C-alpha positions as MATLAB code, in Angstrom:
seq = 'MDNNRSLTGEGSSVKPLDAPPTHKAVKKKSTITKIVLMGVLLVVGMIFCFVPMKFGLTDYHPFLSKESISLGLDLEGGVYAVYDVPNYTEIDNFESKINGTRSSLEAMLVGKGFTEATVVREGENRLRVEIPDVENASDILDIIGDPVQLEFVLDSDLNTPVLTGDDVVRADYSYSAENGYYVQLTLTPTGNTKIAEITSANIGEYMRIYTTRNGVRDDNYISRAEIKSAIPRDPIITGNFTEEQAEDLANQINSGTFSVQLNLIQSETISPTLGENALTYGLIAGLIGFILVIAFMCFLYRMLGLAATLALLFYVVLYMFFLAVLPWVQLTLPGIAGILLSIGMAVDANIIIFERIKDEYRNGKSIMAAYHAGFKKALFAILDSNVTTVIACILLLLLGTGSVSGFALTLLVGVLLSLFTSLVVSRAITHWFINLNSHNEKLYNLKRGRQYQNLEADATDAAVLQVLQQEEEQKRQEKEEKQKLKELERNAHAAHRAKETGGEA';
ca = [
     -50.260  104.860  177.797;
     -46.486  104.887  177.593;
     -45.472  106.726  174.400;
     -42.709  104.184  173.880;
     -45.425  101.562  173.223;
     -47.403  103.658  170.699;
     -46.774  102.819  167.063;
     -47.717  104.775  163.968;
     -50.283  103.573  161.514;
     -49.628  101.721  158.322;
     -47.681  103.633  155.718;
     -45.721  105.808  158.141;
     -42.090  105.304  158.934;
     -41.126  103.987  162.359;
     -37.826  105.024  163.852;
     -35.952  103.043  166.453;
     -36.774  104.150  169.974;
     -34.249  106.098  171.967;
     -34.262  103.579  174.844;
     -30.905  101.835  174.929;
     -30.930   98.130  174.076;
     -31.132   96.160  177.282;
     -29.254   93.071  176.089;
     -26.048   94.640  177.364;
     -27.452   94.823  180.899;
     -28.609   91.224  181.097;
     -26.764   89.073  183.630;
     -25.390   86.638  181.095;
     -23.134   84.882  183.575;
     -26.025   83.695  185.766;
     -28.020   82.734  182.683;
     -25.167   80.627  181.313;
     -24.826   78.978  184.738;
     -28.504   78.027  184.679;
     -28.218   76.578  181.168;
     -25.133   74.542  182.111;
     -26.846   73.231  185.254;
     -29.908   72.323  183.216;
     -27.705   70.463  180.722;
     -26.004   68.503  183.513;
     -29.360   67.500  185.006;
     -30.589   66.431  181.588;
     -27.512   64.276  180.941;
     -27.838   62.619  184.362;
     -31.523   61.984  183.712;
     -30.802   60.423  180.312;
     -28.192   58.134  181.899;
     -30.657   56.911  184.523;
     -33.296   56.542  181.822;
     -31.350   54.428  179.343;
     -28.027   53.155  180.759;
     -27.822   50.029  182.986;
     -25.232   50.312  185.750;
     -23.773   48.336  188.609;
     -23.385   49.744  192.136;
     -21.268   47.284  194.096;
     -23.261   44.066  194.162;
     -26.464   45.781  193.040;
     -27.518   45.985  189.392;
     -29.335   49.167  188.391;
     -31.973   48.772  185.691;
     -32.767   51.984  183.769;
     -36.279   53.361  183.579;
     -36.683   52.125  180.019;
     -36.122   48.406  180.603;
     -38.216   45.263  180.968;
     -37.182   45.036  184.613;
     -38.575   48.514  185.371;
     -41.659   48.681  183.136;
     -44.080   45.762  183.173;
     -45.009   44.620  179.660;
     -48.388   43.443  178.481;
     -49.492   40.206  176.867;
     -48.915   41.437  173.311;
     -45.289   42.414  174.014;
     -44.129   39.986  176.692;
     -46.474   37.015  176.425;
     -47.951   35.292  179.464;
     -50.378   32.520  180.331;
     -54.024   31.791  179.742;
     -56.486   29.507  181.466;
     -59.960   28.296  180.587;
     -62.543   27.535  183.285;
     -65.950   25.963  182.833;
     -69.044   25.811  185.025;
     -70.377   22.262  185.514;
     -74.127   21.648  185.465;
     -74.744   25.257  184.505;
     -78.222   24.515  183.157;
     -79.358   23.706  186.708;
     -78.154   27.046  188.192;
     -80.778   29.752  188.754;
     -80.004   33.172  187.226;
     -76.926   31.674  185.607;
     -76.270   34.623  183.263;
     -76.092   37.191  186.075;
     -74.006   34.866  188.251;
     -71.387   34.053  185.603;
     -71.132   37.724  184.650;
     -70.666   38.607  188.317;
     -68.006   35.921  188.594;
     -66.209   37.349  185.558;
     -66.218   40.821  187.143;
     -65.014   39.461  190.504;
     -62.204   37.510  188.866;
     -61.102   40.551  186.860;
     -61.188   42.778  189.972;
     -59.067   40.220  191.850;
     -56.419   40.253  189.122;
     -56.357   44.060  188.965;
     -56.023   44.184  192.738;
     -52.952   41.946  192.495;
     -51.311   44.314  190.015;
     -52.244   42.616  186.715;
     -54.011   45.651  185.263;
     -53.802   44.339  181.695;
     -55.277   40.930  182.534;
     -58.481   40.083  180.664;
     -61.375   37.806  181.562;
     -63.836   37.015  178.757;
     -66.620   34.504  178.239;
     -66.253   31.622  175.808;
     -69.457   29.943  174.761;
     -72.215   29.430  177.308;
     -70.368   28.246  180.406;
     -66.671   29.071  180.049;
     -64.386   31.884  181.134;
     -60.997   32.548  179.515;
     -58.368   34.327  181.626;
     -55.253   35.884  180.077;
     -52.469   37.207  182.313;
     -49.419   38.955  180.795;
     -45.815   38.750  181.937;
     -46.169   35.320  183.578;
     -43.737   32.640  182.434;
     -45.203   29.317  183.591;
     -48.738   28.074  183.018;
     -48.743   26.501  186.488;
     -48.281   29.974  188.020;
     -51.877   30.813  187.227;
     -52.996   28.665  190.158;
     -50.758   30.708  192.462;
     -52.241   33.948  191.091;
     -55.930   33.047  190.929;
     -56.039   30.004  193.148;
     -58.229   27.018  192.444;
     -61.752   28.533  192.327;
     -63.905   26.770  194.907;
     -66.935   27.359  197.113;
     -66.685   28.427  200.765;
     -68.562   27.182  203.801;
     -68.286   28.722  207.293;
     -69.359   26.264  209.995;
     -69.290   26.107  213.787;
     -67.498   23.309  215.620;
     -70.747   22.497  217.403;
     -72.528   21.790  214.097;
     -70.133   20.915  211.272;
     -72.928   19.944  208.886;
     -74.737   23.313  208.753;
     -73.013   26.249  207.008;
     -73.668   29.564  208.750;
     -72.024   31.605  205.954;
     -71.038   30.851  202.351;
     -68.848   32.430  199.717;
     -71.896   34.363  198.480;
     -71.758   36.389  201.718;
     -68.126   37.410  201.207;
     -67.199   40.322  198.922;
     -63.435   39.953  199.252;
     -60.572   39.184  201.621;
     -57.465   41.332  202.100;
     -54.399   40.787  204.231;
     -52.745   43.579  206.197;
     -50.522   44.301  209.190;
     -50.962   46.128  212.483;
     -48.807   46.427  215.582;
     -51.600   44.918  217.694;
     -52.484   41.882  215.580;
     -49.450   41.377  213.341;
     -50.450   40.065  209.917;
     -54.180   39.373  209.681;
     -56.912   38.773  207.094;
     -59.755   41.295  206.764;
     -63.072   39.999  205.415;
     -65.482   42.350  203.663;
     -69.009   40.921  203.786;
     -72.215   41.732  201.971;
     -75.013   43.432  203.971;
     -76.652   40.027  204.376;
     -73.342   38.538  205.468;
     -72.859   41.260  208.090;
     -76.323   40.581  209.495;
     -75.520   36.882  209.742;
     -72.079   37.359  211.335;
     -73.515   39.739  213.958;
     -76.148   37.189  214.988;
     -73.777   34.205  214.934;
     -70.906   35.793  216.873;
     -73.124   37.367  219.539;
     -74.721   33.952  220.244;
     -71.536   31.860  220.062;
     -68.763   33.703  221.927;
     -66.002   31.226  222.785;
     -67.049   28.861  219.977;
     -64.723   28.027  217.078;
     -65.594   28.694  213.440;
     -64.030   26.802  210.552;
     -63.765   27.684  206.869;
     -64.020   24.779  204.423;
     -63.728   24.711  200.639;
     -66.026   22.628  198.501;
     -65.653   21.419  194.936;
     -68.745   20.350  193.017;
     -70.656   20.232  196.297;
     -68.099   17.974  198.015;
     -66.336   19.443  201.046;
     -62.547   19.099  201.261;
     -61.256   17.010  204.149;
     -59.133   19.788  205.659;
     -60.367   23.230  206.635;
     -58.371   26.286  205.518;
     -58.930   28.260  208.742;
     -60.201   27.694  212.315;
     -60.579   30.682  214.631;
     -62.159   31.370  218.007;
     -65.044   33.835  218.245;
     -63.781   36.144  220.987;
     -66.554   38.769  220.896;
     -69.663   39.863  219.059;
     -68.707   41.201  215.629;
     -71.147   43.707  214.082;
     -69.548   43.693  210.629;
     -66.509   42.691  208.526;
     -64.548   40.363  210.854;
     -60.791   39.879  210.875;
     -58.897   36.599  211.246;
     -55.755   36.701  213.388;
     -53.333   33.965  214.418;
     -49.632   34.831  214.379;
     -49.555   34.699  210.590;
     -46.476   35.375  208.534;
     -47.009   37.667  205.565;
     -47.013   34.677  203.199;
     -49.552   32.781  205.316;
     -51.888   35.768  205.531;
     -51.668   36.369  201.778;
     -52.270   32.681  201.046;
     -55.366   32.567  203.267;
     -56.746   35.754  201.670;
     -56.211   34.231  198.224;
     -57.941   31.009  199.226;
     -60.946   32.911  200.546;
     -61.093   35.144  197.455;
     -61.080   32.033  195.278;
     -64.283   30.969  196.978;
     -66.224   34.217  196.575;
     -67.372   33.526  193.022;
     -71.055   33.113  192.320;
     -70.560   29.876  190.384;
     -68.279   26.873  190.681;
     -65.293   27.082  188.281;
     -63.247   24.110  187.115;
     -59.864   24.601  185.438;
     -59.852   22.652  182.182;
     -56.867   24.168  180.326;
     -53.853   26.408  181.017;
     -50.925   27.138  178.705;
     -48.132   29.615  178.125;
     -48.576   31.954  175.146;
     -45.844   33.822  173.281;
     -45.921   37.559  172.480;
     -48.548   38.149  169.814;
     -46.427   40.838  168.175;
     -43.190   38.851  168.099;
     -40.081   38.882  170.251;
     -38.651   42.034  168.638;
     -41.853   44.093  168.614;
     -40.752   46.352  171.454;
     -37.317   46.915  169.905;
     -38.808   47.842  166.550;
     -41.311   50.112  168.271;
     -38.508   51.938  170.092;
     -36.554   52.352  166.853;
     -39.610   53.769  165.108;
     -40.243   56.101  168.041;
     -36.616   57.276  168.014;
     -36.736   58.018  164.277;
     -39.966   59.963  164.732;
     -38.470   61.857  167.683;
     -35.397   62.865  165.646;
     -37.591   64.041  162.772;
     -39.698   66.126  165.166;
     -36.553   67.713  166.647;
     -35.205   68.470  163.163;
     -38.518   70.059  162.157;
     -38.704   72.202  165.301;
     -35.098   73.411  165.032;
     -35.485   74.174  161.309;
     -38.735   76.082  161.724;
     -38.062   77.903  165.024;
     -34.241   77.718  165.435;
     -33.357   78.723  169.031;
     -36.995   78.423  170.063;
     -36.991   74.953  168.539;
     -33.825   74.106  170.480;
     -35.548   75.204  173.700;
     -38.521   72.978  172.833;
     -36.132   70.085  172.114;
     -34.451   70.376  175.518;
     -37.857   70.581  177.204;
     -38.979   67.534  175.220;
     -35.931   65.578  176.405;
     -36.831   66.495  179.982;
     -40.343   65.299  179.205;
     -39.076   61.929  177.966;
     -36.945   61.399  181.088;
     -39.822   62.301  183.410;
     -42.224   60.149  181.377;
     -39.990   57.075  181.559;
     -39.514   57.642  185.299;
     -43.251   57.719  185.992;
     -43.900   54.699  183.761;
     -41.295   52.794  185.782;
     -42.487   53.796  189.262;
     -46.280   53.828  188.855;
     -47.536   50.365  189.868;
     -50.601   50.470  187.590;
     -48.681   50.827  184.321;
     -48.340   47.741  182.153;
     -47.057   48.582  178.701;
     -48.912   47.214  175.690;
     -49.206   48.263  172.053;
     -52.141   50.603  172.870;
     -50.020   51.955  175.737;
     -47.184   52.732  173.315;
     -49.731   54.510  171.116;
     -50.719   56.620  174.148;
     -47.053   57.517  174.730;
     -46.477   58.594  171.130;
     -49.739   60.547  171.078;
     -48.823   62.427  174.268;
     -45.373   63.266  172.845;
     -47.099   64.717  169.784;
     -49.358   66.781  172.034;
     -46.321   68.070  173.944;
     -44.801   69.282  170.664;
     -48.152   70.734  169.628;
     -48.244   72.922  172.764;
     -44.814   74.358  171.949;
     -45.871   75.095  168.371;
     -48.925   77.024  169.627;
     -46.692   79.088  171.932;
     -44.027   79.792  169.315;
     -46.561   80.812  166.688;
     -48.014   83.250  169.194;
     -44.530   84.663  169.803;
     -44.022   85.087  166.051;
     -47.365   86.885  165.741;
     -46.564   89.241  168.602;
     -43.127   90.052  167.192;
     -44.574   90.568  163.713;
     -47.010   93.116  165.162;
     -44.294   95.322  166.648;
     -43.334   93.887  170.016;
     -39.715   93.243  170.908;
     -38.398   89.690  171.220;
     -38.730   89.786  175.006;
     -42.185   91.369  174.908;
     -43.298   88.849  172.277;
     -42.009   86.024  174.495;
     -44.066   87.182  177.505;
     -47.176   87.911  175.449;
     -46.882   84.661  173.477;
     -46.814   82.426  176.547;
     -49.582   84.431  178.218;
     -51.951   84.331  175.234;
     -51.278   80.664  174.429;
     -51.898   79.511  178.017;
     -55.681   79.148  177.892;
     -55.702   77.561  174.437;
     -53.269   74.891  175.674;
     -55.175   74.326  178.914;
     -58.521   74.003  177.102;
     -57.216   71.441  174.622;
     -55.457   69.357  177.292;
     -58.294   69.466  179.839;
     -60.651   67.831  177.342;
     -58.082   65.077  176.776;
     -57.652   64.578  180.537;
     -61.436   64.219  180.948;
     -61.544   61.626  178.165;
     -58.669   59.682  179.761;
     -60.373   59.653  183.164;
     -63.593   58.341  181.631;
     -61.687   55.610  179.792;
     -59.942   54.642  183.041;
     -63.252   54.447  184.912;
     -65.244   52.666  182.225;
     -62.609   50.776  180.211;
     -60.726   47.588  180.998;
     -57.565   45.862  179.811;
     -55.777   47.534  176.926;
     -58.261   50.436  176.848;
     -57.403   51.458  180.411;
     -53.687   50.941  179.644;
     -53.931   53.364  176.732;
     -55.833   55.874  178.872;
     -53.305   55.680  181.719;
     -50.212   56.270  179.564;
     -51.960   59.100  177.713;
     -53.120   60.724  180.972;
     -49.624   60.651  182.490;
     -48.168   62.003  179.244;
     -50.653   64.861  178.935;
     -50.095   66.040  182.519;
     -46.314   65.919  182.075;
     -46.535   67.698  178.711;
     -48.427   70.542  180.375;
     -45.668   70.882  182.949;
     -42.795   70.785  180.465;
     -44.482   73.105  177.955;
     -45.592   75.759  180.414;
     -42.722   75.586  182.917;
     -39.590   73.918  181.519;
     -39.906   75.197  177.949;
     -40.766   78.694  179.201;
     -37.711   78.822  181.485;
     -35.310   77.609  178.787;
     -36.728   80.036  176.230;
     -36.336   82.880  178.720;
     -32.684   81.980  179.292;
     -31.968   81.944  175.564;
     -33.620   85.337  175.079;
     -31.630   86.728  178.014;
     -28.457   85.728  176.168;
     -29.559   87.388  172.953;
     -32.688   89.512  172.650;
     -31.580   91.603  169.683;
     -31.041   89.074  166.846;
     -34.337   88.054  165.322;
     -32.696   85.575  162.944;
     -31.692   83.343  165.866;
     -35.388   82.747  166.525;
     -36.587   82.892  162.906;
     -38.727   85.923  163.699;
     -39.758   88.561  161.185;
     -41.328   91.992  161.490;
     -44.482   93.046  159.714;
     -44.031   95.493  156.853;
     -44.942   98.585  158.884;
     -42.501   97.637  161.673;
     -39.468   96.679  159.608;
     -37.393   99.607  160.922;
     -38.104   98.821  164.570;
     -35.193   97.293  166.492;
     -35.674   93.748  167.764;
     -35.192   94.804  171.390;
     -36.289   98.430  171.155;
     -39.062   98.101  173.735;
     -37.322   95.665  176.087;
     -36.566   98.456  178.574;
     -40.273   99.219  178.842;
     -41.105   95.521  179.192;
     -38.575   95.018  181.963;
     -39.859   98.123  183.695;
     -43.436   96.863  183.552;
     -42.363   93.468  184.919;
     -40.514   95.138  187.765;
     -43.550   97.277  188.485;
     -45.759   94.179  188.561;
     -43.373   92.476  190.994;
     -43.294   95.565  193.188;
     -47.088   95.745  193.113;
     -47.353   92.082  194.156;
     -44.900   92.705  196.985;
     -46.889   95.713  198.202;
     -50.150   93.750  198.027;
     -48.558   90.966  200.056;
     -47.361   93.441  202.685;
     -50.822   95.017  202.853;
     -52.427   91.597  203.364;
     -49.985   90.815  206.152;
     -50.709   94.152  207.818;
     -54.450   93.531  207.501;
     -54.099   90.081  209.091;
     -52.055   91.574  211.919;
     -54.732   94.224  212.543;
     -57.408   91.520  212.572;
     -55.408   89.453  215.061;
     -54.913   92.498  217.305;
     -58.614   93.353  217.128;
     -59.532   89.755  217.942;
     -57.104   89.718  220.892;
     -58.550   93.013  222.193;
     -62.065   91.641  221.889;
     -61.160   88.512  223.845;
     -59.409   90.588  226.507;
     -62.534   92.710  226.889;
     -64.741   89.643  227.253;
     -62.470   88.116  229.912;
     -62.536   91.259  232.037;
     -59.357   92.871  230.806;
     -57.073   89.857  231.121;
     -54.798   89.247  228.133;
];
């Protein structure tokens, strides 16, 4: 063991080591350049996060704006609709069918980007649909369509359906260079068996898709297509569609895939349940809490707290960016709770690290040595605590719906970003600060233990730097050895192949 790292027992006097303080040798100019560059990036990020701008004829909406982040029903309002099932007492297995219809309707809305939409049962035979961030009640028909029943019939026998909506799982529209815009049908196993038999026996025949309401077929069909070949499964419908036409046809077919007939009996616009200013008040409360957290961190940890504050600002900018660009995020009150909780966890990770640094310094390490040891020893504690939260969020996303999944999504994004900022950004900033001054313990609110009071704050930094350099040199040598070993293996393999081919290279 290096004698410079050995310390006397309690009660003996400890003299400063002879190694010269290394703070004079630190490249302060490059460190200051890094801090200035970091500050510039942070300012630019804050501008893009909060400040609306105009570029020529284009308006830029910041990350934290209603135009960038979709709001939920409780913050933005929306529309609701109530559907009932006529003659439900005459339907076999009605409970399983209406529950399946509720799930299908909810999946359709989620697939269209309304992740916070809710579909719940009312009474025996009604479904209530609530869709946030929609202004007009009439728009619900454009989103859901008018739920109907489907019938697939051949031109040769218009009275006998060969497929129904029960055989269709869903319809999606897409684009390919060969077919242009088209509609892809996903059928049930029974539906695939039927379509294989029908198409193989009726090549050249035309198939029509009709909608029915209360058992009465509409006069006009929604699609008519020629069967050009035998189709083993999941057919596609082509026909020089525009994107709007393909989407409209897919929506019409999806509206007919429900297990029961739905009739729209009521649709209205609803106002935000938390009031028009709920989001503003929530932001003010969050800002006050954020300022108090910064004040606490800077008071308790000083320069370390300032490093955590800068990392936390980076975290906020990154968080707002991901909330704005991720298509699944729709902000609700539970979502805001997930954001605030993840911010608290980000601060908690920094506190764990800084307390470790204080413990290491108290037990005789220099500021730089305490910094390295503190981050290293706090790593697994932070990972363990955050991994359990990530697992819980994933389970909530898989099993939850509506506001529960919204809370889980915002918390999951926040936890992953907090890990990055705590272990990477905060570590880098702290390292830069210590490079500027590694000999003044008061800047970091550090204090020696009683038996180490006479030990200089940076007395062992030379040894720490030497060990770090040795570790880097060892990694470099290991890398070179691996490369040499790979080269020897390649040469041996080439020689073996040459021998097998009769000496030819």
